[in-house]
PDB file of C-alpha atoms in Angstrom:
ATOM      1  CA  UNK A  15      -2.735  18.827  -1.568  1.00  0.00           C
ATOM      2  CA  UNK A  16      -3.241  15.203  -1.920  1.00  0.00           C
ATOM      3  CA  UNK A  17      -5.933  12.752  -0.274  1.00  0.00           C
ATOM      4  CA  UNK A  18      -5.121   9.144  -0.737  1.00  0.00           C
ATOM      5  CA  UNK A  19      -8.734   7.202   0.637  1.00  0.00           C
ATOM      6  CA  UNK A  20      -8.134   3.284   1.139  1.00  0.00           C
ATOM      7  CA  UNK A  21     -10.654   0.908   1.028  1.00  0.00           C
ATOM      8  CA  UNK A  22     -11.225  -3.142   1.316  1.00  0.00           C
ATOM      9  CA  UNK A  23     -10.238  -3.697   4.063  1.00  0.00           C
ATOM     10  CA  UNK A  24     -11.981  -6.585   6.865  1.00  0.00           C
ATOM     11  CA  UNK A  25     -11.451  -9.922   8.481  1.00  0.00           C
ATOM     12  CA  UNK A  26     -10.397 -13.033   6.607  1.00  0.00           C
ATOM     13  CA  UNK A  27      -9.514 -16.343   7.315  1.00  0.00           C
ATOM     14  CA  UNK A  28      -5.833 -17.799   7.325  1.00  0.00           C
ATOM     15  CA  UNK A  29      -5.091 -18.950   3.728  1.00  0.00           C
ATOM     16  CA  UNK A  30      -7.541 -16.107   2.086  1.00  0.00           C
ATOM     17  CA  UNK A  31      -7.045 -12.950   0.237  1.00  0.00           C
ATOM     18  CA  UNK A  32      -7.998  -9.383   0.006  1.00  0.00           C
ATOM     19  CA  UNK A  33      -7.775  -7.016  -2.301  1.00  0.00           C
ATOM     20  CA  UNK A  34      -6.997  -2.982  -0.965  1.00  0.00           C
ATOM     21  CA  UNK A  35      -7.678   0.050  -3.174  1.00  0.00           C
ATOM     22  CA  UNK A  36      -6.665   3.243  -2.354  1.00  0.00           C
ATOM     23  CA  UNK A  37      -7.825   6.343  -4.569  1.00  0.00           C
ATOM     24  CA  UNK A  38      -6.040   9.121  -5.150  1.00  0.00           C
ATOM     25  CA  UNK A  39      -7.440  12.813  -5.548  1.00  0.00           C
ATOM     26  CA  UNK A  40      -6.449  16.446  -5.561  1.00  0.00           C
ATOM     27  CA  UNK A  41      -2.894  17.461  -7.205  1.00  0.00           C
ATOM     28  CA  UNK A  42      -2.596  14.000  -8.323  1.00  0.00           C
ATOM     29  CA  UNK A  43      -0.066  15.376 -11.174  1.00  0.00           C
ATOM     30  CA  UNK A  44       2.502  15.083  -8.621  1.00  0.00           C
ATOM     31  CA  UNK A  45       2.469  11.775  -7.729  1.00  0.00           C
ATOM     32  CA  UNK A  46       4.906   9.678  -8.493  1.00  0.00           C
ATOM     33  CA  UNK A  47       5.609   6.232  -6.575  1.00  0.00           C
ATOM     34  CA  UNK A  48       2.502   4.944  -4.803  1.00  0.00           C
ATOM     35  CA  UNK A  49       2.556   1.840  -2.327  1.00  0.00           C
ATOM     36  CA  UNK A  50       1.515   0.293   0.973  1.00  0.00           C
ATOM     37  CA  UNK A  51       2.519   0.540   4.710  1.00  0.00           C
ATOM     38  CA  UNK A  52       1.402  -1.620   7.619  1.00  0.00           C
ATOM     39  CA  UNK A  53       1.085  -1.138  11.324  1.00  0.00           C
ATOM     40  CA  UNK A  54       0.065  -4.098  13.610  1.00  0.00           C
ATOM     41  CA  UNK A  55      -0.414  -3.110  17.465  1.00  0.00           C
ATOM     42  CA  UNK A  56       2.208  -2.284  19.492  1.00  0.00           C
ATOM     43  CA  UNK A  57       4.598  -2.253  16.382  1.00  0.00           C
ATOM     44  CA  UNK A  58       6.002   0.315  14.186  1.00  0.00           C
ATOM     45  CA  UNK A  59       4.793   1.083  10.711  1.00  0.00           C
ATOM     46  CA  UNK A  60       6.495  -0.903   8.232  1.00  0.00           C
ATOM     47  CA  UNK A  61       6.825  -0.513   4.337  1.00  0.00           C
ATOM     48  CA  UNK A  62       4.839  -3.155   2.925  1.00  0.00           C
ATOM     49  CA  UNK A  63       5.157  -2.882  -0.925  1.00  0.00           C
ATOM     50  CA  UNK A  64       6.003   0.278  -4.018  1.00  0.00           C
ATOM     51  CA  UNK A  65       5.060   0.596  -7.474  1.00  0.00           C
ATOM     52  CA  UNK A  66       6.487   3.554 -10.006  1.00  0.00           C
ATOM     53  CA  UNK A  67       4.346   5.842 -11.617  1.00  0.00           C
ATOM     54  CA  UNK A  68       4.816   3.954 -15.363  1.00  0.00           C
ATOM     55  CA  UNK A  69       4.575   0.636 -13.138  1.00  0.00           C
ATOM     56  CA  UNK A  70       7.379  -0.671 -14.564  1.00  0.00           C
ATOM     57  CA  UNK A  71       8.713  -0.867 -11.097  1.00  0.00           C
ATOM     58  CA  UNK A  72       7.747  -2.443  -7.999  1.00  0.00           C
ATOM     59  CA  UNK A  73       9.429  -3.495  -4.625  1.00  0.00           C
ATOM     60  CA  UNK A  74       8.131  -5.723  -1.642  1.00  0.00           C
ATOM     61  CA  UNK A  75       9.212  -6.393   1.737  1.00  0.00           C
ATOM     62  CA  UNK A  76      10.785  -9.906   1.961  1.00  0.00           C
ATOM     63  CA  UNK A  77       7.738 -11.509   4.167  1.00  0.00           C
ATOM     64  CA  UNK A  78       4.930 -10.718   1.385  1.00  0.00           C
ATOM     65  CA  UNK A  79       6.931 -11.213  -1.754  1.00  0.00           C
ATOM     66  CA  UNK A  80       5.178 -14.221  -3.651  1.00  0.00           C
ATOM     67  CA  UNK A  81       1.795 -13.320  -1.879  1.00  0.00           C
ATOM     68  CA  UNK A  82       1.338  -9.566  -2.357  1.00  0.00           C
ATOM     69  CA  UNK A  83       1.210  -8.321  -5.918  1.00  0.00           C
ATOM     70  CA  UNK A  84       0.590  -4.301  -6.084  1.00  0.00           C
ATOM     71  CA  UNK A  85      -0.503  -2.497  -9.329  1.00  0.00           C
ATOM     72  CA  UNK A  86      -1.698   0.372 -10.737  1.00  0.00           C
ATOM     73  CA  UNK A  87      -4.516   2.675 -12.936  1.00  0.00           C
ATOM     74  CA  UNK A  88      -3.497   6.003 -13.506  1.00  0.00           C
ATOM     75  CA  UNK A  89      -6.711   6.249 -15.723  1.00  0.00           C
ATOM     76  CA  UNK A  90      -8.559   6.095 -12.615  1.00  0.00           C
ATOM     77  CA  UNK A  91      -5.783   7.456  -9.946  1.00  0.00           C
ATOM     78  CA  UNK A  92      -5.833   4.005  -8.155  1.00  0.00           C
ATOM     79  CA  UNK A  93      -3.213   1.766  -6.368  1.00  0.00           C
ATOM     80  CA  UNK A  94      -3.999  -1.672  -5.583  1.00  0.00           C
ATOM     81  CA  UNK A  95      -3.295  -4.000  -2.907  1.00  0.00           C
ATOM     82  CA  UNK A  96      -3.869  -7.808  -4.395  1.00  0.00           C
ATOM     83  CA  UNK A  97      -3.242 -10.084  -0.618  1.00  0.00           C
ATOM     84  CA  UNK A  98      -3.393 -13.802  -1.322  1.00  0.00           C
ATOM     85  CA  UNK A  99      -2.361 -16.629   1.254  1.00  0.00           C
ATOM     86  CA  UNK A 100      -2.775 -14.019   3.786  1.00  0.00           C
ATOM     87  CA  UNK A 101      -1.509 -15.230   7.490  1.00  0.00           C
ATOM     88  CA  UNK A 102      -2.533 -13.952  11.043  1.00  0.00           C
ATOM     89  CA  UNK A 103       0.948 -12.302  10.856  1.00  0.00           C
ATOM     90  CA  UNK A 104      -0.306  -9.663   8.060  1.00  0.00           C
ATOM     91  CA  UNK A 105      -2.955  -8.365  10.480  1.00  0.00           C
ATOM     92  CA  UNK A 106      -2.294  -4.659  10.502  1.00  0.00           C
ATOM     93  CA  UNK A 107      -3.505  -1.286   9.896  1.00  0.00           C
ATOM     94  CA  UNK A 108      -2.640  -0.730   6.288  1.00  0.00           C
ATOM     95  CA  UNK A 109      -1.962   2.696   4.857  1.00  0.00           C
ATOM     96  CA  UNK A 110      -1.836   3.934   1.957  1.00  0.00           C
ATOM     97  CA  UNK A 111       1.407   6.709   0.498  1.00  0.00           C
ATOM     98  CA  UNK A 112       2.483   8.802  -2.010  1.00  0.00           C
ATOM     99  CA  UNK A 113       5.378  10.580  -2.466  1.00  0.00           C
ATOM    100  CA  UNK A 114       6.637  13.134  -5.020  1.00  0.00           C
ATOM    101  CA  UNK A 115      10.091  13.257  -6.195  1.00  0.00           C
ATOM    102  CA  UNK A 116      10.127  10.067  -8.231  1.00  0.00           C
ATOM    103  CA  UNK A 117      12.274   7.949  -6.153  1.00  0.00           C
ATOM    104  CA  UNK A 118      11.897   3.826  -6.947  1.00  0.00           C
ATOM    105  CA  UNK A 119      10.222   2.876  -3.383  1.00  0.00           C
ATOM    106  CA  UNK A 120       8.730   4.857  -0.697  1.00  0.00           C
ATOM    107  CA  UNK A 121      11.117   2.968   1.883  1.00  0.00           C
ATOM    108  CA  UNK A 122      13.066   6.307   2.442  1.00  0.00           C
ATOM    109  CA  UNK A 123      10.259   9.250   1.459  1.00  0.00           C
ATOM    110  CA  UNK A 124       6.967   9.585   2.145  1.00  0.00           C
ATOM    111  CA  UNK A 125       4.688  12.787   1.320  1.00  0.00           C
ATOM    112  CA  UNK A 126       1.365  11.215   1.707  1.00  0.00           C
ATOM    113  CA  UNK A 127      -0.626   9.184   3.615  1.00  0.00           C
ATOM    114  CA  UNK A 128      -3.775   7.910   3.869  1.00  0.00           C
ATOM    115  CA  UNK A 129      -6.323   7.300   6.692  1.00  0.00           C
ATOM    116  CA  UNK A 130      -6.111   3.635   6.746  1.00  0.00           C
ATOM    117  CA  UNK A 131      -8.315   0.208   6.665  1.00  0.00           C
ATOM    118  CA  UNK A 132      -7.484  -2.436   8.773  1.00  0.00           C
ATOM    119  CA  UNK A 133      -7.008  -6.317   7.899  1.00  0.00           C
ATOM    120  CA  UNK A 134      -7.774  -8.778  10.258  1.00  0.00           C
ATOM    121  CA  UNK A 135      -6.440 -12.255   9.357  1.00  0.00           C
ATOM    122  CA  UNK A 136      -7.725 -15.355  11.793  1.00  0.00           C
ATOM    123  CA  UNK A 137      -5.937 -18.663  12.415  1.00  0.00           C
TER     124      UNK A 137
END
């Protein structure tokens, strides 16, 4: 098994950033592309942003690309979240996942998720 444990999460103002972690433990030889998922209330989760193992790919949904950047440690099992110009609009539940084969995003596979840490962005 896998736990994926987010963290960074809180309550910025419009125009400010954040920067998510998530940590990675367990069989963490299986991982393969990492990334972030949203959910704001009373709306479906929604893929957010995917990095490749080697890193040398990434993909973003259309409303964060230019403001999100994601990366990667494998040294220390970590996937980060960098937010910047974040809006009211990215207020959400963020979640980290995982998944295993070694597809390029995580828009069509998931096999791990984390608990969660929510972003609250103010106008």
């Amino acid at each position: 098994q896998v736990q994926l444990v987010e963290s960074g999460g809180g309550s910025v103002q419009a125009g400010g950033s954040l920067r998510l972690s998530c940590a990675a433990s367990g069989r963490i030889f299986s991982l393969h592309t990492m990334g972030w998922f949203r959910q704001a209330p009373g709306k479906e989760r929604e893929f957010v942003a995917a990095i490749s193992w080697s890193g040398g790919s990434t993909d973003y949904t259309d409303s964060v690309k230019g403001r999100f950047t994601i990366s990667r440690d494998n040294a220390v099992n970590t996937v980060y979240l960098q937010m910047n110009n974040l809006k009211p609009e990215d207020t959400a539940v963020y979640y980290c996942a995982a998944e295993v084969l070694g597809a390029s995003t995580l828009r069509s596979r998931v096999d791990y998720w984390g608990q969660g840490t929510q972003v609250t962005v103010s106008s």
